[in-house]
Amino acid sequence: MTTPILLFLDINGVIDVEDTDVQGENLPQEYSTVYPVPGTKEFLQVIDSCSWIHPVWISTWGKQSQAWNKWAKTRCWPWAYPLDSDERHQALDLIGHGSDKYLAARWYSRDWQHRIVWIEDGFWLSSLYDSSMGAAVKWAENNSNVKLIDTAPTVK
């Protein structure tokens, strides 16, 4: 049996990257033009077809993230971010500090006992300028069940 994975997936900077070489598309529900990375539709469909992957949007798009599911013709996935006011206060009480996305990831996964993968742009770059995002990096460093995948280019 394959170990379940909770997959947090960001949108902007991960699957939606404005690039002059990629033609923009309109998502369902009349959103502004987006720039899906080549292969995004297939990527979302593969994730959706894997029963051991439990995908969750963690994007400023919030509930509107599900427009990507409609575009890719997959099930609508839940979203973890942004937290509502009550959840944010409870997350702060339970976790302490961190960026809003970090708090959302920790709050959403608080009862999850298996692997967690979080795909985001700029974990390490953000942590250099924003100590609250550094909490996500420390979380992964201190928890072998947590894997962060950073889509931002490495600074040299």
Tab-separated table of N, CA and C in Angstrom, residues 3-124:
chain	number	residue	atom	x	y	z
A	3	THR	N	1.885	5.003	0.860
A	3	THR	CA	1.656	5.912	1.973
A	3	THR	C	0.940	7.162	1.480
A	4	PRO	N	-0.121	7.585	2.155
A	4	PRO	CA	-0.835	8.802	1.734
A	4	PRO	C	0.052	10.044	1.834
A	5	ILE	N	-0.182	10.955	0.928
A	5	ILE	CA	0.538	12.228	0.904
A	5	ILE	C	-0.481	13.358	0.877
A	6	LEU	N	-0.323	14.296	1.787
A	6	LEU	CA	-1.089	15.538	1.747
A	6	LEU	C	-0.259	16.516	0.922
A	7	LEU	N	-0.813	16.955	-0.203
A	7	LEU	CA	-0.087	17.834	-1.118
A	7	LEU	C	-0.672	19.230	-1.071
A	8	PHE	N	0.116	20.190	-0.577
A	8	PHE	CA	-0.256	21.593	-0.637
A	8	PHE	C	0.309	22.156	-1.937
A	9	LEU	N	-0.548	22.777	-2.740
A	9	LEU	CA	-0.119	23.291	-4.043
A	9	LEU	C	-0.486	24.762	-4.174
A	10	ASP	N	0.540	25.588	-4.363
A	10	ASP	CA	0.354	27.007	-4.631
A	10	ASP	C	0.062	27.182	-6.122
A	11	ILE	N	-0.401	28.357	-6.514
A	11	ILE	CA	-0.722	28.621	-7.917
A	11	ILE	C	0.274	29.602	-8.521
A	12	ASN	N	0.231	30.855	-8.102
A	12	ASN	CA	1.085	31.891	-8.698
A	12	ASN	C	2.549	31.568	-8.438
A	13	GLY	N	3.334	31.490	-9.505
A	13	GLY	CA	4.746	31.166	-9.378
A	13	GLY	C	5.025	29.674	-9.403
A	14	VAL	N	3.974	28.862	-9.437
A	14	VAL	CA	4.139	27.405	-9.465
A	14	VAL	C	3.527	26.838	-10.746
A	15	ILE	N	2.209	26.940	-10.879
A	15	ILE	CA	1.558	26.449	-12.100
A	15	ILE	C	1.114	27.606	-12.991
A	16	ASP	N	1.139	28.809	-12.480
A	16	ASP	CA	0.769	30.006	-13.235
A	16	ASP	C	1.960	30.959	-13.199
A	17	VAL	N	2.701	30.989	-14.300
A	17	VAL	CA	3.909	31.807	-14.364
A	17	VAL	C	3.836	32.643	-15.631
A	18	GLU	N	3.694	33.948	-15.466
A	18	GLU	CA	3.611	34.819	-16.642
A	18	GLU	C	4.926	34.739	-17.407
A	19	ASP	N	4.802	34.371	-18.643
A	19	ASP	CA	5.963	34.173	-19.501
A	19	ASP	C	5.583	34.647	-20.894
A	20	THR	N	6.408	35.456	-21.477
A	20	THR	CA	6.065	36.009	-22.790
A	20	THR	C	5.999	34.938	-23.875
A	21	ASP	N	6.603	33.772	-23.649
A	21	ASP	CA	6.578	32.692	-24.638
A	21	ASP	C	5.326	31.828	-24.538
A	22	VAL	N	4.581	31.949	-23.440
A	22	VAL	CA	3.391	31.128	-23.232
A	22	VAL	C	2.159	31.988	-23.470
A	23	GLN	N	1.251	31.480	-24.291
A	23	GLN	CA	0.023	32.224	-24.563
A	23	GLN	C	-0.902	32.134	-23.349
A	24	GLY	N	-1.473	33.253	-22.960
A	24	GLY	CA	-2.394	33.275	-21.834
A	24	GLY	C	-3.691	32.554	-22.167
A	25	GLU	N	-4.366	32.113	-21.123
A	25	GLU	CA	-5.648	31.434	-21.265
A	25	GLU	C	-6.619	32.043	-20.261
A	26	ASN	N	-7.897	31.860	-20.529
A	26	ASN	CA	-8.913	32.267	-19.576
A	26	ASN	C	-9.442	31.034	-18.874
A	27	LEU	N	-9.511	31.096	-17.566
A	27	LEU	CA	-10.073	30.000	-16.799
A	27	LEU	C	-11.586	30.135	-16.757
A	28	PRO	N	-12.289	29.051	-16.378
A	28	PRO	CA	-13.739	29.162	-16.207
A	28	PRO	C	-14.077	30.266	-15.201
A	29	GLN	N	-15.265	30.758	-15.271
A	29	GLN	CA	-15.796	31.784	-14.366
A	29	GLN	C	-15.205	33.163	-14.648
A	30	GLU	N	-14.718	33.384	-15.869
A	30	GLU	CA	-14.285	34.700	-16.325
A	30	GLU	C	-13.166	35.332	-15.494
A	31	TYR	N	-12.173	34.554	-15.147
A	31	TYR	CA	-11.012	35.109	-14.462
A	31	TYR	C	-10.153	35.852	-15.455
A	32	SER	N	-9.262	36.647	-14.928
A	32	SER	CA	-8.338	37.331	-15.815
A	32	SER	C	-7.435	36.291	-16.488
A	33	THR	N	-6.671	36.741	-17.419
A	33	THR	CA	-5.791	35.845	-18.164
A	33	THR	C	-4.749	35.241	-17.225
A	34	VAL	N	-4.527	33.948	-17.383
A	34	VAL	CA	-3.511	33.233	-16.610
A	34	VAL	C	-2.519	32.616	-17.592
A	35	TYR	N	-1.378	32.220	-17.072
A	35	TYR	CA	-0.314	31.664	-17.890
A	35	TYR	C	0.125	30.315	-17.321
A	36	PRO	N	-0.645	29.264	-17.651
A	36	PRO	CA	-0.291	27.939	-17.119
A	36	PRO	C	1.056	27.462	-17.670
A	37	VAL	N	1.866	26.924	-16.792
A	37	VAL	CA	3.119	26.313	-17.205
A	37	VAL	C	2.771	25.151	-18.139
A	38	PRO	N	3.512	24.952	-19.217
A	38	PRO	CA	3.215	23.819	-20.095
A	38	PRO	C	3.138	22.508	-19.305
A	39	GLY	N	2.096	21.743	-19.553
A	39	GLY	CA	1.894	20.473	-18.858
A	39	GLY	C	1.068	20.586	-17.587
A	40	THR	N	0.625	21.798	-17.246
A	40	THR	CA	-0.127	21.985	-16.002
A	40	THR	C	-1.404	21.167	-15.976
A	41	LYS	N	-2.155	21.192	-17.063
A	41	LYS	CA	-3.424	20.456	-17.087
A	41	LYS	C	-3.176	18.969	-16.814
A	42	GLU	N	-2.192	18.402	-17.464
A	42	GLU	CA	-1.864	16.993	-17.276
A	42	GLU	C	-1.353	16.721	-15.858
A	43	PHE	N	-0.557	17.649	-15.334
A	43	PHE	CA	-0.037	17.532	-13.969
A	43	PHE	C	-1.188	17.462	-12.964
A	44	LEU	N	-2.156	18.362	-13.095
A	44	LEU	CA	-3.305	18.367	-12.189
A	44	LEU	C	-4.133	17.096	-12.351
A	45	GLN	N	-4.265	16.612	-13.581
A	45	GLN	CA	-5.033	15.384	-13.816
A	45	GLN	C	-4.342	14.170	-13.198
A	46	VAL	N	-3.017	14.100	-13.293
A	46	VAL	CA	-2.282	12.987	-12.681
A	46	VAL	C	-2.431	13.022	-11.169
A	47	ILE	N	-2.253	14.194	-10.581
A	47	ILE	CA	-2.439	14.321	-9.128
A	47	ILE	C	-3.825	13.830	-8.737
A	48	ASP	N	-4.821	14.266	-9.481
A	48	ASP	CA	-6.207	13.921	-9.169
A	48	ASP	C	-6.476	12.428	-9.310
A	49	SER	N	-5.747	11.764	-10.195
A	49	SER	CA	-5.994	10.342	-10.430
A	49	SER	C	-5.296	9.430	-9.416
A	50	CYS	N	-4.400	9.980	-8.610
A	50	CYS	CA	-3.657	9.180	-7.623
A	50	CYS	C	-4.411	9.169	-6.297
A	51	SER	N	-4.933	8.017	-5.936
A	51	SER	CA	-5.775	7.921	-4.732
A	51	SER	C	-5.004	8.195	-3.443
A	52	TRP	N	-3.696	8.042	-3.450
A	52	TRP	CA	-2.908	8.263	-2.242
A	52	TRP	C	-2.489	9.724	-2.073
A	53	ILE	N	-2.715	10.545	-3.087
A	53	ILE	CA	-2.405	11.972	-2.979
A	53	ILE	C	-3.681	12.717	-2.629
A	54	HIS	N	-3.610	13.506	-1.575
A	54	HIS	CA	-4.735	14.317	-1.109
A	54	HIS	C	-4.373	15.785	-1.359
A	55	PRO	N	-4.733	16.299	-2.546
A	55	PRO	CA	-4.322	17.655	-2.910
A	55	PRO	C	-5.165	18.734	-2.227
A	56	VAL	N	-4.488	19.805	-1.851
A	56	VAL	CA	-5.125	20.951	-1.204
A	56	VAL	C	-4.492	22.213	-1.777
A	57	TRP	N	-5.318	23.150	-2.213
A	57	TRP	CA	-4.812	24.430	-2.690
A	57	TRP	C	-4.332	25.265	-1.510
A	58	ILE	N	-3.183	25.897	-1.665
A	58	ILE	CA	-2.690	26.847	-0.661
A	58	ILE	C	-2.228	28.081	-1.437
A	59	SER	N	-3.204	28.907	-1.775
A	59	SER	CA	-2.977	30.026	-2.682
A	59	SER	C	-3.818	31.221	-2.269
A	60	THR	N	-3.353	32.389	-2.653
A	60	THR	CA	-4.143	33.600	-2.408
A	60	THR	C	-5.456	33.555	-3.180
A	61	TRP	N	-5.584	32.642	-4.131
A	61	TRP	CA	-6.827	32.474	-4.862
A	61	TRP	C	-7.941	31.952	-3.956
A	62	GLY	N	-7.594	31.332	-2.804
A	62	GLY	CA	-8.616	30.792	-1.894
A	62	GLY	C	-9.532	29.818	-2.609
A	63	LYS	N	-10.826	29.942	-2.357
A	63	LYS	CA	-11.812	29.051	-2.972
A	63	LYS	C	-11.771	29.149	-4.497
A	64	GLN	N	-11.391	30.299	-5.017
A	64	GLN	CA	-11.334	30.482	-6.470
A	64	GLN	C	-10.278	29.587	-7.119
A	65	SER	N	-9.408	28.978	-6.308
A	65	SER	CA	-8.425	28.028	-6.832
A	65	SER	C	-9.104	26.909	-7.614
A	66	GLN	N	-10.329	26.597	-7.229
A	66	GLN	CA	-11.041	25.501	-7.875
A	66	GLN	C	-11.339	25.768	-9.345
A	67	ALA	N	-11.175	26.997	-9.798
A	67	ALA	CA	-11.297	27.281	-11.232
A	67	ALA	C	-10.253	26.493	-12.014
A	68	TRP	N	-9.093	26.268	-11.393
A	68	TRP	CA	-8.060	25.456	-12.046
A	68	TRP	C	-8.524	24.012	-12.182
A	69	ASN	N	-9.258	23.501	-11.181
A	69	ASN	CA	-9.797	22.142	-11.283
A	69	ASN	C	-10.796	22.044	-12.428
A	70	LYS	N	-11.635	23.046	-12.547
A	70	LYS	CA	-12.624	23.046	-13.637
A	70	LYS	C	-11.921	23.110	-14.984
A	71	TRP	N	-10.901	23.930	-15.080
A	71	TRP	CA	-10.121	24.061	-16.306
A	71	TRP	C	-9.455	22.734	-16.679
A	72	ALA	N	-8.919	22.020	-15.676
A	72	ALA	CA	-8.219	20.753	-15.915
A	72	ALA	C	-9.172	19.557	-15.946
A	73	LYS	N	-10.453	19.806	-15.656
A	73	LYS	CA	-11.464	18.743	-15.628
A	73	LYS	C	-11.131	17.676	-14.582
A	74	THR	N	-10.869	18.149	-13.354
A	74	THR	CA	-10.615	17.262	-12.215
A	74	THR	C	-11.666	17.539	-11.144
A	75	ARG	N	-11.626	16.740	-10.095
A	75	ARG	CA	-12.475	17.028	-8.934
A	75	ARG	C	-12.048	18.377	-8.353
A	76	CYS	N	-12.948	19.053	-7.691
A	76	CYS	CA	-12.598	20.306	-7.008
A	76	CYS	C	-11.922	19.964	-5.686
A	77	TRP	N	-10.725	20.473	-5.497
A	77	TRP	CA	-9.953	20.196	-4.296
A	77	TRP	C	-10.260	21.242	-3.229
A	78	PRO	N	-10.100	20.864	-1.965
A	78	PRO	CA	-10.278	21.849	-0.895
A	78	PRO	C	-9.136	22.871	-0.911
A	79	TRP	N	-9.327	23.951	-0.203
A	79	TRP	CA	-8.291	24.979	-0.086
A	79	TRP	C	-8.011	25.208	1.398
A	80	ALA	N	-6.763	25.477	1.707
A	80	ALA	CA	-6.336	25.676	3.093
A	80	ALA	C	-6.101	27.140	3.431
A	81	TYR	N	-5.992	27.962	2.400
A	81	TYR	CA	-5.604	29.359	2.605
A	81	TYR	C	-6.497	30.235	1.759
A	82	PRO	N	-6.913	31.353	2.245
A	82	PRO	CA	-6.590	31.910	3.559
A	82	PRO	C	-7.495	31.339	4.654
A	83	LEU	N	-6.995	31.394	5.865
A	83	LEU	CA	-7.784	31.000	7.029
A	83	LEU	C	-8.794	32.099	7.335
A	84	ASP	N	-9.950	31.697	7.858
A	84	ASP	CA	-10.859	32.740	8.326
A	84	ASP	C	-10.344	33.253	9.671
A	85	SER	N	-10.933	34.288	10.180
A	85	SER	CA	-10.442	34.959	11.389
A	85	SER	C	-10.363	34.007	12.592
A	86	ASP	N	-11.404	33.206	12.802
A	86	ASP	CA	-11.402	32.269	13.936
A	86	ASP	C	-10.310	31.217	13.796
A	87	GLU	N	-10.174	30.657	12.591
A	87	GLU	CA	-9.134	29.654	12.361
A	87	GLU	C	-7.747	30.248	12.580
A	88	ARG	N	-7.560	31.477	12.118
A	88	ARG	CA	-6.249	32.118	12.273
A	88	ARG	C	-5.894	32.279	13.751
A	89	HIS	N	-6.868	32.701	14.555
A	89	HIS	CA	-6.613	32.843	16.003
A	89	HIS	C	-6.309	31.485	16.634
A	90	GLN	N	-7.057	30.458	16.248
A	90	GLN	CA	-6.809	29.120	16.784
A	90	GLN	C	-5.443	28.604	16.344
A	91	ALA	N	-5.078	28.864	15.090
A	91	ALA	CA	-3.768	28.440	14.583
A	91	ALA	C	-2.652	29.148	15.338
A	92	LEU	N	-2.812	30.431	15.577
A	92	LEU	CA	-1.799	31.172	16.341
A	92	LEU	C	-1.660	30.608	17.748
A	93	ASP	N	-2.782	30.263	18.375
A	93	ASP	CA	-2.737	29.681	19.719
A	93	ASP	C	-2.022	28.324	19.721
A	94	LEU	N	-2.276	27.523	18.686
A	94	LEU	CA	-1.709	26.178	18.612
A	94	LEU	C	-0.253	26.188	18.146
A	95	ILE	N	0.062	27.000	17.145
A	95	ILE	CA	1.358	26.939	16.477
A	95	ILE	C	2.305	28.033	16.941
A	96	GLY	N	1.765	29.183	17.233
A	96	GLY	CA	2.581	30.284	17.728
A	96	GLY	C	2.782	31.390	16.717
A	97	HIS	N	3.663	31.204	15.768
A	97	HIS	CA	3.994	32.283	14.840
A	97	HIS	C	4.268	31.701	13.463
A	98	GLY	N	4.420	32.574	12.496
A	98	GLY	CA	4.752	32.162	11.129
A	98	GLY	C	3.933	32.956	10.140
A	99	SER	N	4.282	32.818	8.872
A	99	SER	CA	3.530	33.501	7.822
A	99	SER	C	2.110	32.954	7.800
A	100	ASP	N	1.213	33.697	7.184
A	100	ASP	CA	-0.173	33.243	7.107
A	100	ASP	C	-0.292	31.908	6.374
A	101	LYS	N	0.487	31.712	5.315
A	101	LYS	CA	0.437	30.434	4.594
A	101	LYS	C	0.979	29.297	5.455
A	102	TYR	N	2.055	29.557	6.162
A	102	TYR	CA	2.613	28.539	7.063
A	102	TYR	C	1.582	28.157	8.118
A	103	LEU	N	0.947	29.147	8.724
A	103	LEU	CA	-0.087	28.861	9.723
A	103	LEU	C	-1.219	28.041	9.109
A	104	ALA	N	-1.604	28.379	7.877
A	104	ALA	CA	-2.678	27.642	7.202
A	104	ALA	C	-2.268	26.192	6.955
A	105	ALA	N	-1.046	25.986	6.507
A	105	ALA	CA	-0.568	24.617	6.253
A	105	ALA	C	-0.529	23.813	7.547
A	106	ARG	N	-0.001	24.403	8.582
A	106	ARG	CA	0.073	23.703	9.873
A	106	ARG	C	-1.315	23.438	10.433
A	107	TRP	N	-2.214	24.420	10.321
A	107	TRP	CA	-3.572	24.260	10.836
A	107	TRP	C	-4.306	23.157	10.069
A	108	TYR	N	-4.220	23.200	8.743
A	108	TYR	CA	-4.929	22.228	7.909
A	108	TYR	C	-4.403	20.811	8.152
A	109	SER	N	-3.113	20.682	8.385
A	109	SER	CA	-2.489	19.357	8.529
A	109	SER	C	-2.317	18.921	9.978
A	110	ARG	N	-2.923	19.623	10.901
A	110	ARG	CA	-2.681	19.363	12.326
A	110	ARG	C	-2.982	17.928	12.760
A	111	ASP	N	-3.909	17.227	12.108
A	111	ASP	CA	-4.239	15.850	12.473
A	111	ASP	C	-3.691	14.829	11.471
A	112	TRP	N	-2.950	15.287	10.473
A	112	TRP	CA	-2.414	14.414	9.435
A	112	TRP	C	-1.190	13.681	9.972
A	113	GLN	N	-1.152	12.366	9.802
A	113	GLN	CA	-0.077	11.551	10.372
A	113	GLN	C	0.911	11.024	9.325
A	114	HIS	N	0.753	11.414	8.076
A	114	HIS	CA	1.581	10.867	7.003
A	114	HIS	C	2.448	11.952	6.371
A	115	ARG	N	2.972	11.660	5.191
A	115	ARG	CA	3.827	12.599	4.469
A	115	ARG	C	3.069	13.853	4.060
A	116	ILE	N	3.782	14.968	4.054
A	116	ILE	CA	3.255	16.248	3.586
A	116	ILE	C	4.246	16.790	2.566
A	117	VAL	N	3.735	17.169	1.408
A	117	VAL	CA	4.548	17.823	0.387
A	117	VAL	C	3.907	19.175	0.110
A	118	TRP	N	4.717	20.217	0.108
A	118	TRP	CA	4.226	21.573	-0.132
A	118	TRP	C	5.026	22.171	-1.277
A	119	ILE	N	4.344	22.482	-2.379
A	119	ILE	CA	4.989	23.079	-3.550
A	119	ILE	C	4.639	24.567	-3.574
A	120	GLU	N	5.671	25.383	-3.490
A	120	GLU	CA	5.520	26.844	-3.335
A	120	GLU	C	6.686	27.507	-4.054
A	121	ASP	N	6.534	28.759	-4.403
A	121	ASP	CA	7.652	29.495	-4.993
A	121	ASP	C	8.293	30.386	-3.936
A	122	GLY	N	9.577	30.204	-3.751
A	122	GLY	CA	10.344	31.120	-2.923
A	122	GLY	C	10.402	30.836	-1.433
A	123	PHE	N	10.346	29.565	-1.009
A	123	PHE	CA	10.487	29.272	0.423
A	123	PHE	C	11.767	29.872	0.982
A	124	TRP	N	12.869	29.523	0.353
A	124	TRP	CA	14.151	29.913	0.914
A	124	TRP	C	14.446	31.383	0.677
